[in-house]
PDB file of C-alpha atoms in Angstrom:
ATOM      1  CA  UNK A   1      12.379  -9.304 -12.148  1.00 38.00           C
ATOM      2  CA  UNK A   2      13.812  -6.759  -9.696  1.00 40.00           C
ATOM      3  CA  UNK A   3      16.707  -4.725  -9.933  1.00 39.00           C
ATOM      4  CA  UNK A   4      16.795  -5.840 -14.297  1.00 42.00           C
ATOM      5  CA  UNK A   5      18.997  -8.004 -16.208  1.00 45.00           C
ATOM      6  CA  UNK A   6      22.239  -9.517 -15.861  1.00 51.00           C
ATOM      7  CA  UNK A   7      25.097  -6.810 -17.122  1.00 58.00           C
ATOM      8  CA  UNK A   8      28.711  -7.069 -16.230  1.00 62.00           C
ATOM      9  CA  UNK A   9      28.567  -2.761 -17.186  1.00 66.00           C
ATOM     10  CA  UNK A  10      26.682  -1.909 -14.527  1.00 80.00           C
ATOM     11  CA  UNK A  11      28.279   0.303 -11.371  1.00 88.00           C
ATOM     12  CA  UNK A  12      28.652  -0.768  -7.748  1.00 89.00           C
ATOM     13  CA  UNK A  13      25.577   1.133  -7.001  1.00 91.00           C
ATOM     14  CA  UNK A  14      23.560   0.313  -9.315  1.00 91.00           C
ATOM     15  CA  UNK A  15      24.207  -3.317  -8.012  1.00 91.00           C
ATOM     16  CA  UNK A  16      23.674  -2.568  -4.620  1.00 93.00           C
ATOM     17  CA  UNK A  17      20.423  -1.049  -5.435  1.00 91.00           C
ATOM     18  CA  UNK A  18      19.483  -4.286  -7.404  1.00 92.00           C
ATOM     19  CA  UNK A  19      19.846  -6.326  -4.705  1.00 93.00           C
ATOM     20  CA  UNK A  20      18.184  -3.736  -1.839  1.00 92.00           C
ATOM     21  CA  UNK A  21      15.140  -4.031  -4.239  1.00 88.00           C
ATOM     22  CA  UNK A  22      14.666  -7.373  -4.289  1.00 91.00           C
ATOM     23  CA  UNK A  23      13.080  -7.022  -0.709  1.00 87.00           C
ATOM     24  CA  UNK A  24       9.736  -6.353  -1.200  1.00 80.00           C
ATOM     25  CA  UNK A  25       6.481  -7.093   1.124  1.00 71.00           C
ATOM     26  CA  UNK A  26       5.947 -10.273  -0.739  1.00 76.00           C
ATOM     27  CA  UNK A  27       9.660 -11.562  -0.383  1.00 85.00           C
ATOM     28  CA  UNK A  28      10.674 -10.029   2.709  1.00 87.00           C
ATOM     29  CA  UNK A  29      13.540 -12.564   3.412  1.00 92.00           C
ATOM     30  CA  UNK A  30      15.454 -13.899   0.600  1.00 94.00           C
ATOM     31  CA  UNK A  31      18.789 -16.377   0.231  1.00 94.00           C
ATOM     32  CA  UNK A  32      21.563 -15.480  -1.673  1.00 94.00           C
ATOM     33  CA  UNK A  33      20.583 -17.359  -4.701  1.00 94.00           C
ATOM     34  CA  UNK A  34      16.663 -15.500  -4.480  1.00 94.00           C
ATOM     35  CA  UNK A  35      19.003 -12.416  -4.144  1.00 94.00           C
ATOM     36  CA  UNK A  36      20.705 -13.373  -7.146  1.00 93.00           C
ATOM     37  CA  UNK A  37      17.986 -14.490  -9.193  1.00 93.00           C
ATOM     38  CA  UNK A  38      15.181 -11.152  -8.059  1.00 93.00           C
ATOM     39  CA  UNK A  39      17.672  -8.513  -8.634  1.00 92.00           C
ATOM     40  CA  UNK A  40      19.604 -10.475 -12.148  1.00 91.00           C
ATOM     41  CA  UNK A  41      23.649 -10.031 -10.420  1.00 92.00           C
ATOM     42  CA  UNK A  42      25.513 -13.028 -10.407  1.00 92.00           C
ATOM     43  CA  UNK A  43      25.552 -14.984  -6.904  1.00 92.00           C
ATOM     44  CA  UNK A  44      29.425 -14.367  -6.809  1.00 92.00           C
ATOM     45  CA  UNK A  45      28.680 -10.309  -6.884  1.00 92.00           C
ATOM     46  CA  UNK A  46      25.532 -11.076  -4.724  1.00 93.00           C
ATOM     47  CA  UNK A  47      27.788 -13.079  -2.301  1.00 93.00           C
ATOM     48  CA  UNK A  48      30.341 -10.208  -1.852  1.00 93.00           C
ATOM     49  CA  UNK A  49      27.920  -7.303  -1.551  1.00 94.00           C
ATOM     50  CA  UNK A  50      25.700  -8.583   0.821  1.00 93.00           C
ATOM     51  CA  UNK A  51      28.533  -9.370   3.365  1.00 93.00           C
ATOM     52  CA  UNK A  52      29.199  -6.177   3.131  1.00 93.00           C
ATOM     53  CA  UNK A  53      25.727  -4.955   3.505  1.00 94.00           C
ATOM     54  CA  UNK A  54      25.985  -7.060   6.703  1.00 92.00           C
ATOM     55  CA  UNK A  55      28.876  -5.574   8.256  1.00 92.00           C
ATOM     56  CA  UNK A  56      27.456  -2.100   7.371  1.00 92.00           C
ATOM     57  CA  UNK A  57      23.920  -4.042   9.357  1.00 90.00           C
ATOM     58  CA  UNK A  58      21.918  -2.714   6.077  1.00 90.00           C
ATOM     59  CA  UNK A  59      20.825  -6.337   5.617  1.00 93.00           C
ATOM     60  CA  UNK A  60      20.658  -8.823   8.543  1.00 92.00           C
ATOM     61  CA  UNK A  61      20.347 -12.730   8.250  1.00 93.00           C
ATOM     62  CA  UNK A  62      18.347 -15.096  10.117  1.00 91.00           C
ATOM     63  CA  UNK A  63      19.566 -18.507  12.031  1.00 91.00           C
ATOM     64  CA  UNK A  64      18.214 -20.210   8.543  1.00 91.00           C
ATOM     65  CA  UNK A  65      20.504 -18.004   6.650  1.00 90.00           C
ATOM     66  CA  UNK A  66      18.174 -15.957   4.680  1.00 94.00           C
ATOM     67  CA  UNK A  67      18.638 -12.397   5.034  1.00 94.00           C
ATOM     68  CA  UNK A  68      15.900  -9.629   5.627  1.00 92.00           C
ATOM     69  CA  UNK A  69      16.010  -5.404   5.843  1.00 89.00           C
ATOM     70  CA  UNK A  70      18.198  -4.530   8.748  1.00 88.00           C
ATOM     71  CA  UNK A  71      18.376  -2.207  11.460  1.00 85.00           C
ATOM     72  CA  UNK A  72      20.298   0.540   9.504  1.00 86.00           C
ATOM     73  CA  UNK A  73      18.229   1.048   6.693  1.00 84.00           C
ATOM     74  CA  UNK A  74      15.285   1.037   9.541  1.00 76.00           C
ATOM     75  CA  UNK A  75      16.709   3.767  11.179  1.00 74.00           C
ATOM     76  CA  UNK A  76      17.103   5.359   7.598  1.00 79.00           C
ATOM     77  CA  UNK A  77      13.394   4.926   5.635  1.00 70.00           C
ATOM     78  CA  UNK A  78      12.110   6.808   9.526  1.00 63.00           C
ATOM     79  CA  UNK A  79      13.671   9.697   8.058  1.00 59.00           C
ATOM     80  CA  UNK A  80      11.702  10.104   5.196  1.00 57.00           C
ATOM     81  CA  UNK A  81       9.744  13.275   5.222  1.00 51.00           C
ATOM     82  CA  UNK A  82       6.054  12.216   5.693  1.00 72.00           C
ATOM     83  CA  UNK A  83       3.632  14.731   6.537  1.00 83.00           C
ATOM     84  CA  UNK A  84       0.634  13.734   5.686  1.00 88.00           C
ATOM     85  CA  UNK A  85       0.766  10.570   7.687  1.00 88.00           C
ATOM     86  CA  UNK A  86       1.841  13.188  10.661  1.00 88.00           C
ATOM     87  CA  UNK A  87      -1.590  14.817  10.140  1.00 91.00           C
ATOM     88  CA  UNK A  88      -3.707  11.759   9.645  1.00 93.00           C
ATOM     89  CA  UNK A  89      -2.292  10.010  11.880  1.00 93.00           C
ATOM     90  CA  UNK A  90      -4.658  11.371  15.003  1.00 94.00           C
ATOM     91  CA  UNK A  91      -7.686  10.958  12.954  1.00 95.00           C
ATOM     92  CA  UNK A  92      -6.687   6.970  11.959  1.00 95.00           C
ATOM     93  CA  UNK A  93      -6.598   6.599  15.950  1.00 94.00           C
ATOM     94  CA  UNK A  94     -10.125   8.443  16.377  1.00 94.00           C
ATOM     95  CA  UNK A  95     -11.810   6.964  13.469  1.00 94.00           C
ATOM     96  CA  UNK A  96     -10.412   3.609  15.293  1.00 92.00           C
ATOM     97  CA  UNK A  97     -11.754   4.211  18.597  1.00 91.00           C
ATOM     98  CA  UNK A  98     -15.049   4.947  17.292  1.00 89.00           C
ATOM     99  CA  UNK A  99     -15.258   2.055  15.397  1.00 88.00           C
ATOM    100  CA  UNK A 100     -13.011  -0.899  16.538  1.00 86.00           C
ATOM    101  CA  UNK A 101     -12.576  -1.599  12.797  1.00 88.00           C
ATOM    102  CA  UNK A 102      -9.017  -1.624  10.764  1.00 89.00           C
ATOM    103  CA  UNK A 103      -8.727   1.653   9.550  1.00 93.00           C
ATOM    104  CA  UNK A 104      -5.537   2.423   6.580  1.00 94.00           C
ATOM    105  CA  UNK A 105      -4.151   5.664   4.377  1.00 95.00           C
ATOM    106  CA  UNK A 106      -2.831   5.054   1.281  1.00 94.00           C
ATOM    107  CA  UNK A 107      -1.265   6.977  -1.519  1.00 93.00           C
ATOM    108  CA  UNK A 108      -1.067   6.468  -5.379  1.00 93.00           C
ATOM    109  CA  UNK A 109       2.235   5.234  -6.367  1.00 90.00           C
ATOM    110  CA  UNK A 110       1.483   4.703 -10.409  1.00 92.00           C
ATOM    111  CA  UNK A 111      -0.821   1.874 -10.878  1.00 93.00           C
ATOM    112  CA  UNK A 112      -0.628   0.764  -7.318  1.00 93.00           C
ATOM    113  CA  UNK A 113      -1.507   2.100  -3.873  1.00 93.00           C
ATOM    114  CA  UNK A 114       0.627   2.379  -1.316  1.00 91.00           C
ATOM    115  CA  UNK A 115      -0.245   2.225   2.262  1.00 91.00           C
ATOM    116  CA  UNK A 116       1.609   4.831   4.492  1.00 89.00           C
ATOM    117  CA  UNK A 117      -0.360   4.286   7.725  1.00 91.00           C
ATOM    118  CA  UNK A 118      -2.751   1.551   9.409  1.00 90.00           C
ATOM    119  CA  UNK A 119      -4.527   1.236  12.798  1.00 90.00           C
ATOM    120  CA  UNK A 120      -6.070  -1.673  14.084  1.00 82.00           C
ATOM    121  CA  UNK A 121      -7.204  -3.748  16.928  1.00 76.00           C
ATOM    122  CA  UNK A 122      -6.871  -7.501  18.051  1.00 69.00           C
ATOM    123  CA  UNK A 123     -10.374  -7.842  17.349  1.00 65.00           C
ATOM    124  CA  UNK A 124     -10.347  -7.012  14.054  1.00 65.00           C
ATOM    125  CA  UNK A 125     -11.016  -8.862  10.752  1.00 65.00           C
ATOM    126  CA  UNK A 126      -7.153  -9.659   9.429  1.00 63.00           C
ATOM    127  CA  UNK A 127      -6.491  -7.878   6.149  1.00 65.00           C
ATOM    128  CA  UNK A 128      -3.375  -7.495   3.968  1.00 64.00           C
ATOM    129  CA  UNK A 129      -2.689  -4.152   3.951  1.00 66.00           C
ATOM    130  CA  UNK A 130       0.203  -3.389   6.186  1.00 69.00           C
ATOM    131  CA  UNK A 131       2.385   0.042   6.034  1.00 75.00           C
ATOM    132  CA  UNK A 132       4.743   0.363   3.377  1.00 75.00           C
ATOM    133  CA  UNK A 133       2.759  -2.708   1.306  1.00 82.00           C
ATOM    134  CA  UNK A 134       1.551  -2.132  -2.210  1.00 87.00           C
ATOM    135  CA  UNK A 135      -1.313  -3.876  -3.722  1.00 91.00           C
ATOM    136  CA  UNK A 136      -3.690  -3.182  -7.185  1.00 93.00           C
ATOM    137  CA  UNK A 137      -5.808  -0.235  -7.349  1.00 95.00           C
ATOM    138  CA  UNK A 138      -8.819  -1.748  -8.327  1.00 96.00           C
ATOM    139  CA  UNK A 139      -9.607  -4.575  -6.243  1.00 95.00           C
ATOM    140  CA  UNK A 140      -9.428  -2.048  -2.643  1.00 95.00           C
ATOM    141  CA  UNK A 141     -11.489   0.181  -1.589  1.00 96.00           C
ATOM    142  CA  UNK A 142      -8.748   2.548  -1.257  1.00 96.00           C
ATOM    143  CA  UNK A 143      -7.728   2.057  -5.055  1.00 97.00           C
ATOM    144  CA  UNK A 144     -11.044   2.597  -6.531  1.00 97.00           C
ATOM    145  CA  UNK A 145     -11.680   5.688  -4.289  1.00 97.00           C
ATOM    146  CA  UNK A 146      -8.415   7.036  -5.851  1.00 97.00           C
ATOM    147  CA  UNK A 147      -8.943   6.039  -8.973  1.00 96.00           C
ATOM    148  CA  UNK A 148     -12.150   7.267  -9.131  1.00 96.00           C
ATOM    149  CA  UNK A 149     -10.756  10.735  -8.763  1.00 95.00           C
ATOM    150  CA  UNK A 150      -8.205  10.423 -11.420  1.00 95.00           C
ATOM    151  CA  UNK A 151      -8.328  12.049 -14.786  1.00 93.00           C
ATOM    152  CA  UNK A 152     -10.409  10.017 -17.635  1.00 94.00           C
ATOM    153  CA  UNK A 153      -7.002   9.539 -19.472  1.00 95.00           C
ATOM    154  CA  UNK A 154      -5.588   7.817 -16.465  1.00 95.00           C
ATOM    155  CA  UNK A 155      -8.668   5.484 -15.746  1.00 96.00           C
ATOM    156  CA  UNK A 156      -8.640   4.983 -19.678  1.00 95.00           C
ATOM    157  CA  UNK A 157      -4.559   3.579 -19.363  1.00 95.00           C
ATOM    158  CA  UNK A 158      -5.908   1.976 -16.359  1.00 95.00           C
ATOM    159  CA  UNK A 159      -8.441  -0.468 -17.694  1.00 95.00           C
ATOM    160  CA  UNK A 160      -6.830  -0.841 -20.765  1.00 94.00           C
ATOM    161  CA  UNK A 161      -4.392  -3.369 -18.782  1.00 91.00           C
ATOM    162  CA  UNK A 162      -5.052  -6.683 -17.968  1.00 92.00           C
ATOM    163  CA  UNK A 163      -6.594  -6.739 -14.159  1.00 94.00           C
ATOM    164  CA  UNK A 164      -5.305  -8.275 -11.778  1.00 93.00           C
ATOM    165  CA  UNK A 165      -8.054 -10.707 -10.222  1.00 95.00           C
ATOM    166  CA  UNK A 166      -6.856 -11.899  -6.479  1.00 93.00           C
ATOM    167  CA  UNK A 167     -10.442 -13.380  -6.194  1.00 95.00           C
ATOM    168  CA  UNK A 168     -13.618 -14.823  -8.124  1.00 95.00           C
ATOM    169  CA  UNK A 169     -15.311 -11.438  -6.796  1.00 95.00           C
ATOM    170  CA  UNK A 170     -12.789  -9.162  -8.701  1.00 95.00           C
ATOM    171  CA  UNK A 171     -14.190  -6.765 -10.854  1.00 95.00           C
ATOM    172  CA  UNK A 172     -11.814  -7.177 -13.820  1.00 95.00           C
ATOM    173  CA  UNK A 173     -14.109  -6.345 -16.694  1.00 95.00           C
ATOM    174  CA  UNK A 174     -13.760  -2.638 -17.832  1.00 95.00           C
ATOM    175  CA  UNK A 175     -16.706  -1.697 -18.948  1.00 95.00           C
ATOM    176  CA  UNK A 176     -17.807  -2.527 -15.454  1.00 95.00           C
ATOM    177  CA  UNK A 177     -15.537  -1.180 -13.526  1.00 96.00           C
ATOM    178  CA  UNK A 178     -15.484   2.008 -15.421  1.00 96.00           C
ATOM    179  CA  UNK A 179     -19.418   2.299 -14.391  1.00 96.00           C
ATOM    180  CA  UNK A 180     -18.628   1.822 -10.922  1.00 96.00           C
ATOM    181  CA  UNK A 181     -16.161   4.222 -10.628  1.00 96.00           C
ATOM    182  CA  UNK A 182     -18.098   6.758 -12.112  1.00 96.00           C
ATOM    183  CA  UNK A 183     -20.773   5.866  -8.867  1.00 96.00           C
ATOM    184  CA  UNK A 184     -17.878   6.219  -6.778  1.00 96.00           C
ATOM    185  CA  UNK A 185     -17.200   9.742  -8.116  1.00 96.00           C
ATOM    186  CA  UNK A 186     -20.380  10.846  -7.883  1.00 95.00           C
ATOM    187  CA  UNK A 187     -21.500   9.766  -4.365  1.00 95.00           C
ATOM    188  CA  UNK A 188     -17.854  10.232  -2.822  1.00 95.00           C
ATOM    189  CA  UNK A 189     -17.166   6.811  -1.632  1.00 97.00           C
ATOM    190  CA  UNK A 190     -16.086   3.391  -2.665  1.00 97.00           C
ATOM    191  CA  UNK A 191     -16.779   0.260  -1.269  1.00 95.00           C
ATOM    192  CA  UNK A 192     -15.804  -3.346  -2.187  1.00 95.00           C
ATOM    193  CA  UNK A 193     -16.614  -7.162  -1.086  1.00 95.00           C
ATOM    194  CA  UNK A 194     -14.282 -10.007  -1.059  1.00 93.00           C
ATOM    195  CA  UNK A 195     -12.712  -8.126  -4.363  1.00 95.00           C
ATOM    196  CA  UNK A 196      -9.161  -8.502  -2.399  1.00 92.00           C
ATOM    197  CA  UNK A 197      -9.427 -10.959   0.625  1.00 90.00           C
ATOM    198  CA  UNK A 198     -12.115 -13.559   0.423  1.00 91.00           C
ATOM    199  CA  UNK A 199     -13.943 -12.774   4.110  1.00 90.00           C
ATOM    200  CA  UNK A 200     -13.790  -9.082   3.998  1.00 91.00           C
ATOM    201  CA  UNK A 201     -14.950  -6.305   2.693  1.00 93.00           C
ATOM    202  CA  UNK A 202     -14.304  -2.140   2.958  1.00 94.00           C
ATOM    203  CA  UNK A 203     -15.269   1.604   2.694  1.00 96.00           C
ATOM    204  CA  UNK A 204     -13.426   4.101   1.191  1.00 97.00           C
ATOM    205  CA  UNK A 205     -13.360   8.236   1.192  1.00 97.00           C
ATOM    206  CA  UNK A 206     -10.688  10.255  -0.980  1.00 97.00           C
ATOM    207  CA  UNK A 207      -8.841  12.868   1.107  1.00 96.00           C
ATOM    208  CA  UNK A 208      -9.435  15.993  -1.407  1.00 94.00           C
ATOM    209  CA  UNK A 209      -7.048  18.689  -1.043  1.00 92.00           C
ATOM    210  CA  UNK A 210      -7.594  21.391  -3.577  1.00 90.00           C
ATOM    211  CA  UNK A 211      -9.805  19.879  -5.913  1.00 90.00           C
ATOM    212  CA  UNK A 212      -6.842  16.677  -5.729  1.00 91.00           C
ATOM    213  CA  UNK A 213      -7.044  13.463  -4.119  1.00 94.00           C
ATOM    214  CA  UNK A 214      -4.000  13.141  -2.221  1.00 93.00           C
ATOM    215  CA  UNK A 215      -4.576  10.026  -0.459  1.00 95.00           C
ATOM    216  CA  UNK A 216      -7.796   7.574   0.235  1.00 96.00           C
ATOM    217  CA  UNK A 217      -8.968   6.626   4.065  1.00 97.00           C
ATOM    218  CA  UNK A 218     -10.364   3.191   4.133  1.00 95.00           C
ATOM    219  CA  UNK A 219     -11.996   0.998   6.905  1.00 95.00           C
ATOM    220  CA  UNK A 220     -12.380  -3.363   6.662  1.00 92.00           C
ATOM    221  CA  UNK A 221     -14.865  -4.686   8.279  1.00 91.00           C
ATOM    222  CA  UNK A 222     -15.702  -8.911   7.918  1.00 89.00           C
ATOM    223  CA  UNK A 223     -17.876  -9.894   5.248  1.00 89.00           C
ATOM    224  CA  UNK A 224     -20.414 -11.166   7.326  1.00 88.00           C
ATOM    225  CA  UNK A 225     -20.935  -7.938   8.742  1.00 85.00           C
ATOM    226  CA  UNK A 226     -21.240  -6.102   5.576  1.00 86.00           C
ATOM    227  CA  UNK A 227     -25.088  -5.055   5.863  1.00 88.00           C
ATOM    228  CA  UNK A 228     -23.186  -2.786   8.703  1.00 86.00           C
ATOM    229  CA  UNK A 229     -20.783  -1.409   6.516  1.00 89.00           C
ATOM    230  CA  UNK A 230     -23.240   1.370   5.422  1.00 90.00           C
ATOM    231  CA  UNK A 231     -23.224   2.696   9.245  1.00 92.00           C
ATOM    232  CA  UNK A 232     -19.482   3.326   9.093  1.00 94.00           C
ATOM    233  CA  UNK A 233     -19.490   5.352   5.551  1.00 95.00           C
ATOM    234  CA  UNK A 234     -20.840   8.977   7.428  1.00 95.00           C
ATOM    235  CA  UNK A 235     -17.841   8.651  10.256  1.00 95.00           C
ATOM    236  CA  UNK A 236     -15.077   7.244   7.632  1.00 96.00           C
ATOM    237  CA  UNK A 237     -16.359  10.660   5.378  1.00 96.00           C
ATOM    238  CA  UNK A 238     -16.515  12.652   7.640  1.00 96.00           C
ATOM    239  CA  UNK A 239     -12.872  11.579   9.061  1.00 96.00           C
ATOM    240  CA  UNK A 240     -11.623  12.016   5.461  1.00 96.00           C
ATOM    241  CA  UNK A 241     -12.646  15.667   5.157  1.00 96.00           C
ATOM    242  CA  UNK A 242     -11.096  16.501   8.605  1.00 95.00           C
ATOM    243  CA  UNK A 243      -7.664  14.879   7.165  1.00 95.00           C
ATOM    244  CA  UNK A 244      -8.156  17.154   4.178  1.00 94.00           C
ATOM    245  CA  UNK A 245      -8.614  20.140   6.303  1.00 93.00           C
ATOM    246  CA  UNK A 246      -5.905  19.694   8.434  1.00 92.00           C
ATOM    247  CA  UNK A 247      -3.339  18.734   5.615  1.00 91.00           C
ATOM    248  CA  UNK A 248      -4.367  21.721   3.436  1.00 88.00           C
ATOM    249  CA  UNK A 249      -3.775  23.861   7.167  1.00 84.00           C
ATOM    250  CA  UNK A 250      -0.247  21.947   6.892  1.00 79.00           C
ATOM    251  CA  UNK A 251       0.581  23.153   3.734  1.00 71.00           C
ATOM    252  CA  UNK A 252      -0.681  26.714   4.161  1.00 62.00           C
ATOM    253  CA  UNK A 253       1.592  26.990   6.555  1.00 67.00           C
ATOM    254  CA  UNK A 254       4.975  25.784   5.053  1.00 59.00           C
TER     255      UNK A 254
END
């Protein structure tokens, strides 16, 4: 449960916190009593802090009543310093054009990935992923190409847990998976099908900087185009490596 349990001791911020963090991309607009319940604050202190979150237009409410992120703390997450989205940003749009296919970044952000940029067209296949949405490492392409890069300690906590499995395709058993991502190590790619969405499927390329995968470039394509997948692994690649170029140029320079 977000934002922990019930406890008269905590501070005003601590509260306020709570009940900013029971937003998430799965709950995006919440009553008072979700507030309540998500973030574990009585619906009295709920009640009085989120009026004042919505004079201070931190949290704005809908002609339902629920209430939903608002315009100031908009304005506030687009200050966040985010360079590497900056610098892959171009290359998204290219590896786009060239393909017509949804094309995403993502980041580790422990035991999930988190996706910091996305480009896509009308045309193409719907997907989950959106910016600033987390999902499970190991049923995305994105995931596995990061884990797959991550030390055998980490992969070793990793599959140790019990896997998610959003559908019957999910890889969930670790000796399995633990084979695969050893392939996905060695040939520098990952690919999945129907492992997160039933009707899609994806390609995957680390974005190595120093010897260190800093993020993962994927592309979705429909699942009953996935004998073409293969096509778009040399241009997703090759996309990745430019990203890793220009971020380490980036860096080099600060």
């Amino acid at each position: 449960m977000a934002g922990g349990s019930r406890d008269p001791g905590r501070s005003v911020t601590s509260r306020v916190l709570a009940i900013l963090g029971a937003f998430d991309t799965g709950h995006p607009r919440l009553t008072l009593t979700d507030i309540a319940r998500r973030s574990g604050l009585a619906l009295s202190t709920v009640h009085r802090l989120v009026a004042e979150l919505e004079d201070w237009q931190a949290l704005s409410r809908t002609p339902d009543g629920r209430f939903h992120v608002g315009l100031r703390l908009w304005e506030l997450g687009q200050l966040a310093a985010n360079r590497l989205q900056e610098v892959a940003h171009p290359w998204l749009q290219e590896l786009f054009a060239g393909t017509g296919e949804n094309v995403h970044l993502a980041i580790r952000d422990g035991l999930e990935v988190l996706y910091v940029d996305k480009v896509y067209g009308r045309r193409a296949v719907p997907i989950l992923s959106r910016t600033g949405s987390r999902l499970p490492m190991h049923p995305t392409g994105v995931g596995k190409a990061l884990l797959a890069s991550e030390a055998d300690w980490f992969i070793t906590s990793y599959l140790s847990r019990t896997l998610e499995r959003p559908t019957p395709h999910t890889i969930t058993e670790p000796g399995r998976l633990a084979r695969e991502l050893r392939q996905v190590h060695a040939r520098g790619y990952a690919t999945t099908h129907e492992e997160m969405t039933l009707g899609s499927c994806s390609a995957a390329a680390p974005v190595v900087v120093d010897g260190r995968a800093v993020a993962a470039l994927g592309i979705v394509v429909s699942s009953h185009r996935v004998r073409e997948l293969h096509r778009l692994v040399d241009p997703l690649m090759a996309v990745a490596a430019q990203i890793s170029h220009a971020y380490k140029a980036e860096i080099v320079r600060d």
